[in-house]
Amino acid sequence: MQEDFRLIVDLVSVLAAAAVGGVVSALLRQPALLGYIVGGIVVGPAGLGLIKELVQIETLAQFGVAFLLFALGVEFSFAELKKVKGIALGGGGLQIALTIAVTVAVCGLTGAWGTLPAKGVFLGAILSLSSTAIVFKCLMERNETGTPHAQVMLGILVVQDLALGLMLAVLPALDQPPEAIGKAVALALLQIGLFAAVAVAAGIWLIPPLLRLLARTESRELFLLGVVALCLGIALLTEALGLSIEMGAFVAGLMISEVEYADQTLTYVEPLRDVFAALFFAAIGMLIDPIFLWNNLELILGLVLLVFVGKFLIVTPIVRAFGYPLKTALIAGLGLAQIGEFSFVLASEGQALGLVSRRVYLLILGTTAVTLVLTPFVMRLVPKLLELPWLKPYLDPVDDPMEVAVDAPLQNHVVVCGYGRVGRNLIKLVQEHNYPVVVIDQSESRIQQLREAEVSYVYGNAVSLHVLEAAGVDKAKGMAIALPDPMSTRLCLKRALELAPDLDIVVRANHNNDIELLYQLGAREVVQPEFEASLELAAHLLAGSGLPTWQIQKEMQQIRNSHYLALRPERSPSEIAHDLQIATAEMNSKWYSLPPNSPLIGMTLQETDMRRLTGVTLMAIRRTGGEEVDYPDKQTSLEVGDRLLVVGESNEQAAFNQLANGEVAIPSQTAPCQWLQVPESSPVAGKPLSELHIRRQYGVQVQAIRRDGKFIRFPGGDTELQAGDQLLLCGGSFPLNQVQQLLAPESEPSVFPVPTLNLPVSEAIQEHLPSDNQRTGESR
């Protein structure tokens, strides 16, 4: 009885430490799992020593691994697993073999261990495993489990988990003749094959009727109990076969992923998964000895560097060799560069067999623990590394669409990004009114659903300009973004507006803090599902109380027009600024000091029209007196000494730098200036300026041309105009109107110009500019 009570005390202590560590990590804007690990260090044997029965806690922590991988299997599917089978089987196996071979070679060259290849193979096996739990947790926190790089990493991790069974089988035979090793490998492969055959059969004939029976009871408790028993039962079966618990739980999830109750299963299991996952990461922390790490800090840091660099240099070329884009290969290489938690199992077995000494065992343990702790930081750093100017040219062309529906409408259609629950319902409503729809998604299973439903699609990443172009965004009537990842949502919005600045885009906000950010980036409407539910509930209750319908609708619309301000919790300016800095840090942002003689000084954001002219978005302004204006509106004026936080690609920021320095305007110009766009099928497209005689015939000077994000200042007479060119023209109001007619297609009496921009030289000139040249478009 006393031992049972001790277990309860230990369990409560670990969960409390994990909760406190998670809260502290959240306050410090760090991954929650880092807090769980630190909490385990504090209460573990090397910390305060509050945990007495470490073995029992580790046993319970295995549930965390099981539920993590079970949930991953449910979210994954056989279709997606089949999609990455090449890189999983070929690449995963090659990665393990190369890691072991390189380790054996290094040990032989350095003489680190006297007996080869047994000890080198053992160490290589430890280094070859990566952490399925840590990687999946990081991907889950970033909402990236459906991305191509996530599928590649998880495919390789599945093979690594399968290989763990082989490693454990071969380990006792390392010092024996080759025949013994071959026999151990053959037996392990036979076990894996039998298990795979049984799993496939059960997934087809046993699991679906079982889940239907549980669902027919209409009892949440019975359904959850049955699912948990299934998950843990299969996990224990794989453990008994010499495979890993991770493998069994993942396979159990895959069995359920193809059944109609997959979403319901995932919803029920998620709370258990999160609790036991925290326990698992805390258990990892309890294995870390800070004193040993400190005493061997230089050696362990050197080993950690070798591990990260070595595994990155092995994984990245393998992924690239299997035909994946460089961006996917780099992310996979960095994401799998750590040593996995199940290397602890191999290290413990190796110590028991006498392959390593106690000191080497502790070094392996310390190096593994440090790589696990650093992995969340590395994965957070990946987006910033991919934005490096010298690397971006190699990454830009990689996100081409993988497939485009043959009959996809590419004009006057509606583009929907994301075919989740929201996107699926949205498409149904749009199709009821016979509007053509094109869906963008990068999940193989969802693309298959679109094929079956005969809905036009583009298979690819909605963040990519190439994918958006393939979906015909520039000719679409409207666009809806319903992506689960906040970062992807922001980038998709920004790049869609690069292709079509006037496109009507409605966006689903994943978090309250994203609402203003999305409006600032140019969304026409931002919808927050929880707030919308609150408004509908309130409208129903108020209507039942006798309030006129028109008044209810007016009040609800006012709340929407105010960006849900009445429903959002109050935040201090410092909190808003902090959240803005975090959001823009992953979007290639830059603080830019406005030159003292900039022609933009004194202009409102509406007048500068900087998004349309350069592609950048202004997110914040820092005044000389220390005032910071976050999310400035279109009437905000720029002042001397302002520092501007702008978001945009490198070429867009370069274009903004030219605009801010007045390199596209003439300071002495006394006539109004206006931006006009050369439309498609314009008669002037393809003709040099010298043939048009714009200056001689109309008295209008072509000051600059903006083409593909770059400025051509004072173009010469041999410069040929192209469709889509934006011309900065200066002259009288009537001549500008004549040039506008000149640019228009012959079949059209006139053309709608890019919203006009009066570039003032002084306030006196600005006051005398004709009113018909005033900019009337949206500021965002």
PDB file of N, CA, C and O in Angstrom, residues 409-461:
ATOM      1  N   PRO A 409     -11.271  25.435 -63.752  1.00  0.00           N
ATOM      2  CA  PRO A 409     -11.596  26.772 -64.285  1.00  0.00           C
ATOM      3  C   PRO A 409     -10.575  27.787 -63.803  1.00  0.00           C
ATOM      4  O   PRO A 409     -10.225  27.815 -62.619  1.00  0.00           O
ATOM      5  N   LEU A 410     -10.096  28.621 -64.679  1.00  0.00           N
ATOM      6  CA  LEU A 410      -9.025  29.550 -64.332  1.00  0.00           C
ATOM      7  C   LEU A 410      -9.415  30.997 -64.614  1.00  0.00           C
ATOM      8  O   LEU A 410      -8.563  31.839 -64.861  1.00  0.00           O
ATOM      9  N   GLN A 411     -10.709  31.304 -64.577  1.00  0.00           N
ATOM     10  CA  GLN A 411     -11.158  32.677 -64.776  1.00  0.00           C
ATOM     11  C   GLN A 411     -12.530  32.850 -64.116  1.00  0.00           C
ATOM     12  O   GLN A 411     -13.408  31.992 -64.232  1.00  0.00           O
ATOM     13  N   ASN A 412     -12.669  33.976 -63.401  1.00  0.00           N
ATOM     14  CA  ASN A 412     -13.928  34.291 -62.709  1.00  0.00           C
ATOM     15  C   ASN A 412     -14.385  33.152 -61.801  1.00  0.00           C
ATOM     16  O   ASN A 412     -15.569  32.827 -61.718  1.00  0.00           O
ATOM     17  N   HIS A 413     -13.440  32.549 -61.124  1.00  0.00           N
ATOM     18  CA  HIS A 413     -13.739  31.442 -60.228  1.00  0.00           C
ATOM     19  C   HIS A 413     -13.408  31.834 -58.791  1.00  0.00           C
ATOM     20  O   HIS A 413     -12.900  32.934 -58.532  1.00  0.00           O
ATOM     21  N   VAL A 414     -13.698  30.958 -57.866  1.00  0.00           N
ATOM     22  CA  VAL A 414     -13.376  31.157 -56.455  1.00  0.00           C
ATOM     23  C   VAL A 414     -12.281  30.170 -56.072  1.00  0.00           C
ATOM     24  O   VAL A 414     -12.399  28.971 -56.341  1.00  0.00           O
ATOM     25  N   VAL A 415     -11.216  30.671 -55.469  1.00  0.00           N
ATOM     26  CA  VAL A 415     -10.105  29.833 -55.015  1.00  0.00           C
ATOM     27  C   VAL A 415     -10.265  29.594 -53.515  1.00  0.00           C
ATOM     28  O   VAL A 415     -10.441  30.552 -52.746  1.00  0.00           O
ATOM     29  N   VAL A 416     -10.198  28.343 -53.108  1.00  0.00           N
ATOM     30  CA  VAL A 416     -10.298  27.975 -51.692  1.00  0.00           C
ATOM     31  C   VAL A 416      -9.001  27.269 -51.299  1.00  0.00           C
ATOM     32  O   VAL A 416      -8.642  26.250 -51.895  1.00  0.00           O
ATOM     33  N   CYS A 417      -8.306  27.816 -50.326  1.00  0.00           N
ATOM     34  CA  CYS A 417      -7.048  27.225 -49.848  1.00  0.00           C
ATOM     35  C   CYS A 417      -7.330  26.409 -48.590  1.00  0.00           C
ATOM     36  O   CYS A 417      -7.664  26.967 -47.545  1.00  0.00           O
ATOM     37  N   GLY A 418      -7.209  25.099 -48.701  1.00  0.00           N
ATOM     38  CA  GLY A 418      -7.450  24.215 -47.572  1.00  0.00           C
ATOM     39  C   GLY A 418      -8.770  23.479 -47.706  1.00  0.00           C
ATOM     40  O   GLY A 418      -9.824  24.106 -47.823  1.00  0.00           O
ATOM     41  N   TYR A 419      -8.699  22.142 -47.693  1.00  0.00           N
ATOM     42  CA  TYR A 419      -9.900  21.324 -47.832  1.00  0.00           C
ATOM     43  C   TYR A 419     -10.187  20.593 -46.522  1.00  0.00           C
ATOM     44  O   TYR A 419     -10.480  19.400 -46.501  1.00  0.00           O
ATOM     45  N   GLY A 420     -10.068  21.333 -45.406  1.00  0.00           N
ATOM     46  CA  GLY A 420     -10.454  20.774 -44.121  1.00  0.00           C
ATOM     47  C   GLY A 420     -11.953  20.899 -43.924  1.00  0.00           C
ATOM     48  O   GLY A 420     -12.723  21.032 -44.876  1.00  0.00           O
ATOM     49  N   ARG A 421     -12.388  20.891 -42.678  1.00  0.00           N
ATOM     50  CA  ARG A 421     -13.820  20.968 -42.403  1.00  0.00           C
ATOM     51  C   ARG A 421     -14.398  22.296 -42.883  1.00  0.00           C
ATOM     52  O   ARG A 421     -15.465  22.329 -43.510  1.00  0.00           O
ATOM     53  N   VAL A 422     -13.698  23.386 -42.595  1.00  0.00           N
ATOM     54  CA  VAL A 422     -14.200  24.703 -43.006  1.00  0.00           C
ATOM     55  C   VAL A 422     -14.220  24.814 -44.522  1.00  0.00           C
ATOM     56  O   VAL A 422     -15.214  25.238 -45.128  1.00  0.00           O
ATOM     57  N   GLY A 423     -13.112  24.440 -45.167  1.00  0.00           N
ATOM     58  CA  GLY A 423     -13.047  24.525 -46.623  1.00  0.00           C
ATOM     59  C   GLY A 423     -14.073  23.650 -47.307  1.00  0.00           C
ATOM     60  O   GLY A 423     -14.685  24.046 -48.305  1.00  0.00           O
ATOM     61  N   ARG A 424     -14.313  22.452 -46.752  1.00  0.00           N
ATOM     62  CA  ARG A 424     -15.279  21.533 -47.356  1.00  0.00           C
ATOM     63  C   ARG A 424     -16.692  22.118 -47.327  1.00  0.00           C
ATOM     64  O   ARG A 424     -17.424  22.085 -48.315  1.00  0.00           O
ATOM     65  N   ASN A 425     -17.080  22.687 -46.172  1.00  0.00           N
ATOM     66  CA  ASN A 425     -18.414  23.288 -46.064  1.00  0.00           C
ATOM     67  C   ASN A 425     -18.547  24.524 -46.941  1.00  0.00           C
ATOM     68  O   ASN A 425     -19.589  24.775 -47.553  1.00  0.00           O
ATOM     69  N   LEU A 426     -17.481  25.308 -47.003  1.00  0.00           N
ATOM     70  CA  LEU A 426     -17.489  26.514 -47.828  1.00  0.00           C
ATOM     71  C   LEU A 426     -17.719  26.170 -49.298  1.00  0.00           C
ATOM     72  O   LEU A 426     -18.502  26.825 -49.998  1.00  0.00           O
ATOM     73  N   ILE A 427     -17.048  25.121 -49.759  1.00  0.00           N
ATOM     74  CA  ILE A 427     -17.180  24.723 -51.163  1.00  0.00           C
ATOM     75  C   ILE A 427     -18.612  24.288 -51.479  1.00  0.00           C
ATOM     76  O   ILE A 427     -19.160  24.610 -52.536  1.00  0.00           O
ATOM     77  N   LYS A 428     -19.234  23.564 -50.564  1.00  0.00           N
ATOM     78  CA  LYS A 428     -20.620  23.147 -50.771  1.00  0.00           C
ATOM     79  C   LYS A 428     -21.530  24.355 -50.961  1.00  0.00           C
ATOM     80  O   LYS A 428     -22.384  24.383 -51.855  1.00  0.00           O
ATOM     81  N   LEU A 429     -21.352  25.368 -50.107  1.00  0.00           N
ATOM     82  CA  LEU A 429     -22.209  26.549 -50.189  1.00  0.00           C
ATOM     83  C   LEU A 429     -21.973  27.325 -51.486  1.00  0.00           C
ATOM     84  O   LEU A 429     -22.927  27.833 -52.099  1.00  0.00           O
ATOM     85  N   VAL A 430     -20.718  27.440 -51.907  1.00  0.00           N
ATOM     86  CA  VAL A 430     -20.403  28.172 -53.139  1.00  0.00           C
ATOM     87  C   VAL A 430     -20.936  27.426 -54.355  1.00  0.00           C
ATOM     88  O   VAL A 430     -21.492  28.025 -55.286  1.00  0.00           O
ATOM     89  N   GLN A 431     -20.793  26.098 -54.359  1.00  0.00           N
ATOM     90  CA  GLN A 431     -21.233  25.316 -55.510  1.00  0.00           C
ATOM     91  C   GLN A 431     -22.753  25.303 -55.655  1.00  0.00           C
ATOM     92  O   GLN A 431     -23.262  25.091 -56.760  1.00  0.00           O
ATOM     93  N   GLU A 432     -23.482  25.506 -54.562  1.00  0.00           N
ATOM     94  CA  GLU A 432     -24.938  25.576 -54.643  1.00  0.00           C
ATOM     95  C   GLU A 432     -25.400  26.731 -55.528  1.00  0.00           C
ATOM     96  O   GLU A 432     -26.503  26.715 -56.066  1.00  0.00           O
ATOM     97  N   HIS A 433     -24.534  27.752 -55.676  1.00  0.00           N
ATOM     98  CA  HIS A 433     -24.864  28.902 -56.525  1.00  0.00           C
ATOM     99  C   HIS A 433     -24.153  28.816 -57.872  1.00  0.00           C
ATOM    100  O   HIS A 433     -24.051  29.812 -58.589  1.00  0.00           O
ATOM    101  N   ASN A 434     -23.630  27.615 -58.179  1.00  0.00           N
ATOM    102  CA  ASN A 434     -23.031  27.330 -59.489  1.00  0.00           C
ATOM    103  C   ASN A 434     -21.804  28.170 -59.804  1.00  0.00           C
ATOM    104  O   ASN A 434     -21.520  28.472 -60.968  1.00  0.00           O
ATOM    105  N   TYR A 435     -21.072  28.587 -58.753  1.00  0.00           N
ATOM    106  CA  TYR A 435     -19.814  29.294 -58.986  1.00  0.00           C
ATOM    107  C   TYR A 435     -18.699  28.265 -59.169  1.00  0.00           C
ATOM    108  O   TYR A 435     -18.608  27.297 -58.420  1.00  0.00           O
ATOM    109  N   PRO A 436     -17.843  28.437 -60.174  1.00  0.00           N
ATOM    110  CA  PRO A 436     -16.715  27.513 -60.336  1.00  0.00           C
ATOM    111  C   PRO A 436     -15.714  27.665 -59.189  1.00  0.00           C
ATOM    112  O   PRO A 436     -15.448  28.774 -58.726  1.00  0.00           O
ATOM    113  N   VAL A 437     -15.162  26.556 -58.731  1.00  0.00           N
ATOM    114  CA  VAL A 437     -14.275  26.542 -57.567  1.00  0.00           C
ATOM    115  C   VAL A 437     -12.999  25.783 -57.914  1.00  0.00           C
ATOM    116  O   VAL A 437     -13.037  24.765 -58.609  1.00  0.00           O
ATOM    117  N   VAL A 438     -11.874  26.299 -57.411  1.00  0.00           N
ATOM    118  CA  VAL A 438     -10.597  25.594 -57.473  1.00  0.00           C
ATOM    119  C   VAL A 438     -10.048  25.513 -56.055  1.00  0.00           C
ATOM    120  O   VAL A 438      -9.943  26.535 -55.372  1.00  0.00           O
ATOM    121  N   VAL A 439      -9.705  24.315 -55.620  1.00  0.00           N
ATOM    122  CA  VAL A 439      -9.216  24.087 -54.258  1.00  0.00           C
ATOM    123  C   VAL A 439      -7.719  23.833 -54.301  1.00  0.00           C
ATOM    124  O   VAL A 439      -7.227  23.085 -55.159  1.00  0.00           O
ATOM    125  N   ILE A 440      -6.990  24.451 -53.376  1.00  0.00           N
ATOM    126  CA  ILE A 440      -5.554  24.200 -53.219  1.00  0.00           C
ATOM    127  C   ILE A 440      -5.346  23.431 -51.927  1.00  0.00           C
ATOM    128  O   ILE A 440      -5.782  23.866 -50.851  1.00  0.00           O
ATOM    129  N   ASP A 441      -4.672  22.296 -52.021  1.00  0.00           N
ATOM    130  CA  ASP A 441      -4.345  21.517 -50.826  1.00  0.00           C
ATOM    131  C   ASP A 441      -3.108  20.686 -51.129  1.00  0.00           C
ATOM    132  O   ASP A 441      -2.820  20.393 -52.297  1.00  0.00           O
ATOM    133  N   GLN A 442      -2.374  20.306 -50.069  1.00  0.00           N
ATOM    134  CA  GLN A 442      -1.153  19.523 -50.263  1.00  0.00           C
ATOM    135  C   GLN A 442      -1.207  18.173 -49.554  1.00  0.00           C
ATOM    136  O   GLN A 442      -0.181  17.522 -49.360  1.00  0.00           O
ATOM    137  N   SER A 443      -2.409  17.754 -49.154  1.00  0.00           N
ATOM    138  CA  SER A 443      -2.584  16.447 -48.534  1.00  0.00           C
ATOM    139  C   SER A 443      -3.057  15.455 -49.597  1.00  0.00           C
ATOM    140  O   SER A 443      -4.052  15.698 -50.282  1.00  0.00           O
ATOM    141  N   GLU A 444      -2.355  14.339 -49.704  1.00  0.00           N
ATOM    142  CA  GLU A 444      -2.711  13.332 -50.701  1.00  0.00           C
ATOM    143  C   GLU A 444      -4.116  12.796 -50.468  1.00  0.00           C
ATOM    144  O   GLU A 444      -4.892  12.615 -51.416  1.00  0.00           O
ATOM    145  N   SER A 445      -4.473  12.551 -49.204  1.00  0.00           N
ATOM    146  CA  SER A 445      -5.798  11.999 -48.913  1.00  0.00           C
ATOM    147  C   SER A 445      -6.905  12.989 -49.281  1.00  0.00           C
ATOM    148  O   SER A 445      -7.952  12.607 -49.812  1.00  0.00           O
ATOM    149  N   ARG A 446      -6.683  14.277 -49.028  1.00  0.00           N
ATOM    150  CA  ARG A 446      -7.699  15.275 -49.362  1.00  0.00           C
ATOM    151  C   ARG A 446      -7.798  15.488 -50.868  1.00  0.00           C
ATOM    152  O   ARG A 446      -8.894  15.714 -51.403  1.00  0.00           O
ATOM    153  N   ILE A 447      -6.674  15.430 -51.556  1.00  0.00           N
ATOM    154  CA  ILE A 447      -6.714  15.537 -53.012  1.00  0.00           C
ATOM    155  C   ILE A 447      -7.500  14.364 -53.597  1.00  0.00           C
ATOM    156  O   ILE A 447      -8.271  14.526 -54.556  1.00  0.00           O
ATOM    157  N   GLN A 448      -7.340  13.178 -53.003  1.00  0.00           N
ATOM    158  CA  GLN A 448      -8.104  12.034 -53.469  1.00  0.00           C
ATOM    159  C   GLN A 448      -9.603  12.242 -53.239  1.00  0.00           C
ATOM    160  O   GLN A 448     -10.431  11.890 -54.089  1.00  0.00           O
ATOM    161  N   GLN A 449      -9.957  12.852 -52.112  1.00  0.00           N
ATOM    162  CA  GLN A 449     -11.359  13.179 -51.849  1.00  0.00           C
ATOM    163  C   GLN A 449     -11.892  14.165 -52.895  1.00  0.00           C
ATOM    164  O   GLN A 449     -13.040  14.044 -53.355  1.00  0.00           O
ATOM    165  N   LEU A 450     -11.066  15.131 -53.288  1.00  0.00           N
ATOM    166  CA  LEU A 450     -11.476  16.097 -54.302  1.00  0.00           C
ATOM    167  C   LEU A 450     -11.670  15.418 -55.658  1.00  0.00           C
ATOM    168  O   LEU A 450     -12.592  15.749 -56.409  1.00  0.00           O
ATOM    169  N   ARG A 451     -10.798  14.457 -55.978  1.00  0.00           N
ATOM    170  CA  ARG A 451     -10.955  13.716 -57.230  1.00  0.00           C
ATOM    171  C   ARG A 451     -12.284  12.969 -57.241  1.00  0.00           C
ATOM    172  O   ARG A 451     -13.025  12.991 -58.233  1.00  0.00           O
ATOM    173  N   GLU A 452     -12.567  12.307 -56.119  1.00  0.00           N
ATOM    174  CA  GLU A 452     -13.807  11.529 -56.036  1.00  0.00           C
ATOM    175  C   GLU A 452     -15.041  12.430 -56.089  1.00  0.00           C
ATOM    176  O   GLU A 452     -16.075  12.040 -56.643  1.00  0.00           O
ATOM    177  N   ALA A 453     -14.933  13.633 -55.501  1.00  0.00           N
ATOM    178  CA  ALA A 453     -16.065  14.565 -55.510  1.00  0.00           C
ATOM    179  C   ALA A 453     -16.140  15.372 -56.796  1.00  0.00           C
ATOM    180  O   ALA A 453     -17.054  16.192 -56.955  1.00  0.00           O
ATOM    181  N   GLU A 454     -15.155  15.161 -57.706  1.00  0.00           N
ATOM    182  CA  GLU A 454     -15.097  15.873 -58.988  1.00  0.00           C
ATOM    183  C   GLU A 454     -15.044  17.383 -58.792  1.00  0.00           C
ATOM    184  O   GLU A 454     -15.703  18.151 -59.479  1.00  0.00           O
ATOM    185  N   VAL A 455     -14.239  17.798 -57.824  1.00  0.00           N
ATOM    186  CA  VAL A 455     -13.997  19.214 -57.573  1.00  0.00           C
ATOM    187  C   VAL A 455     -12.617  19.571 -58.128  1.00  0.00           C
ATOM    188  O   VAL A 455     -11.639  18.850 -57.890  1.00  0.00           O
ATOM    189  N   SER A 456     -12.521  20.664 -58.860  1.00  0.00           N
ATOM    190  CA  SER A 456     -11.246  21.079 -59.442  1.00  0.00           C
ATOM    191  C   SER A 456     -10.259  21.425 -58.345  1.00  0.00           C
ATOM    192  O   SER A 456     -10.622  22.019 -57.323  1.00  0.00           O
ATOM    193  N   TYR A 457      -8.995  21.075 -58.558  1.00  0.00           N
ATOM    194  CA  TYR A 457      -7.998  21.245 -57.504  1.00  0.00           C
ATOM    195  C   TYR A 457      -6.627  21.549 -58.096  1.00  0.00           C
ATOM    196  O   TYR A 457      -6.363  21.319 -59.284  1.00  0.00           O
ATOM    197  N   VAL A 458      -5.766  22.083 -57.229  1.00  0.00           N
ATOM    198  CA  VAL A 458      -4.335  22.202 -57.503  1.00  0.00           C
ATOM    199  C   VAL A 458      -3.625  21.540 -56.332  1.00  0.00           C
ATOM    200  O   VAL A 458      -3.800  21.948 -55.175  1.00  0.00           O
ATOM    201  N   TYR A 459      -2.860  20.518 -56.612  1.00  0.00           N
ATOM    202  CA  TYR A 459      -2.167  19.747 -55.579  1.00  0.00           C
ATOM    203  C   TYR A 459      -0.821  20.423 -55.314  1.00  0.00           C
ATOM    204  O   TYR A 459       0.100  20.331 -56.114  1.00  0.00           O
ATOM    205  N   GLY A 460      -0.707  21.119 -54.186  1.00  0.00           N
ATOM    206  CA  GLY A 460       0.539  21.808 -53.876  1.00  0.00           C
ATOM    207  C   GLY A 460       0.396  22.685 -52.651  1.00  0.00           C
ATOM    208  O   GLY A 460      -0.655  22.725 -51.998  1.00  0.00           O
ATOM    209  N   ASN A 461       1.469  23.399 -52.346  1.00  0.00           N
ATOM    210  CA  ASN A 461       1.531  24.261 -51.172  1.00  0.00           C
ATOM    211  C   ASN A 461       0.942  25.633 -51.516  1.00  0.00           C
ATOM    212  O   ASN A 461       1.446  26.318 -52.407  1.00  0.00           O
TER     213      ASN A 461
END
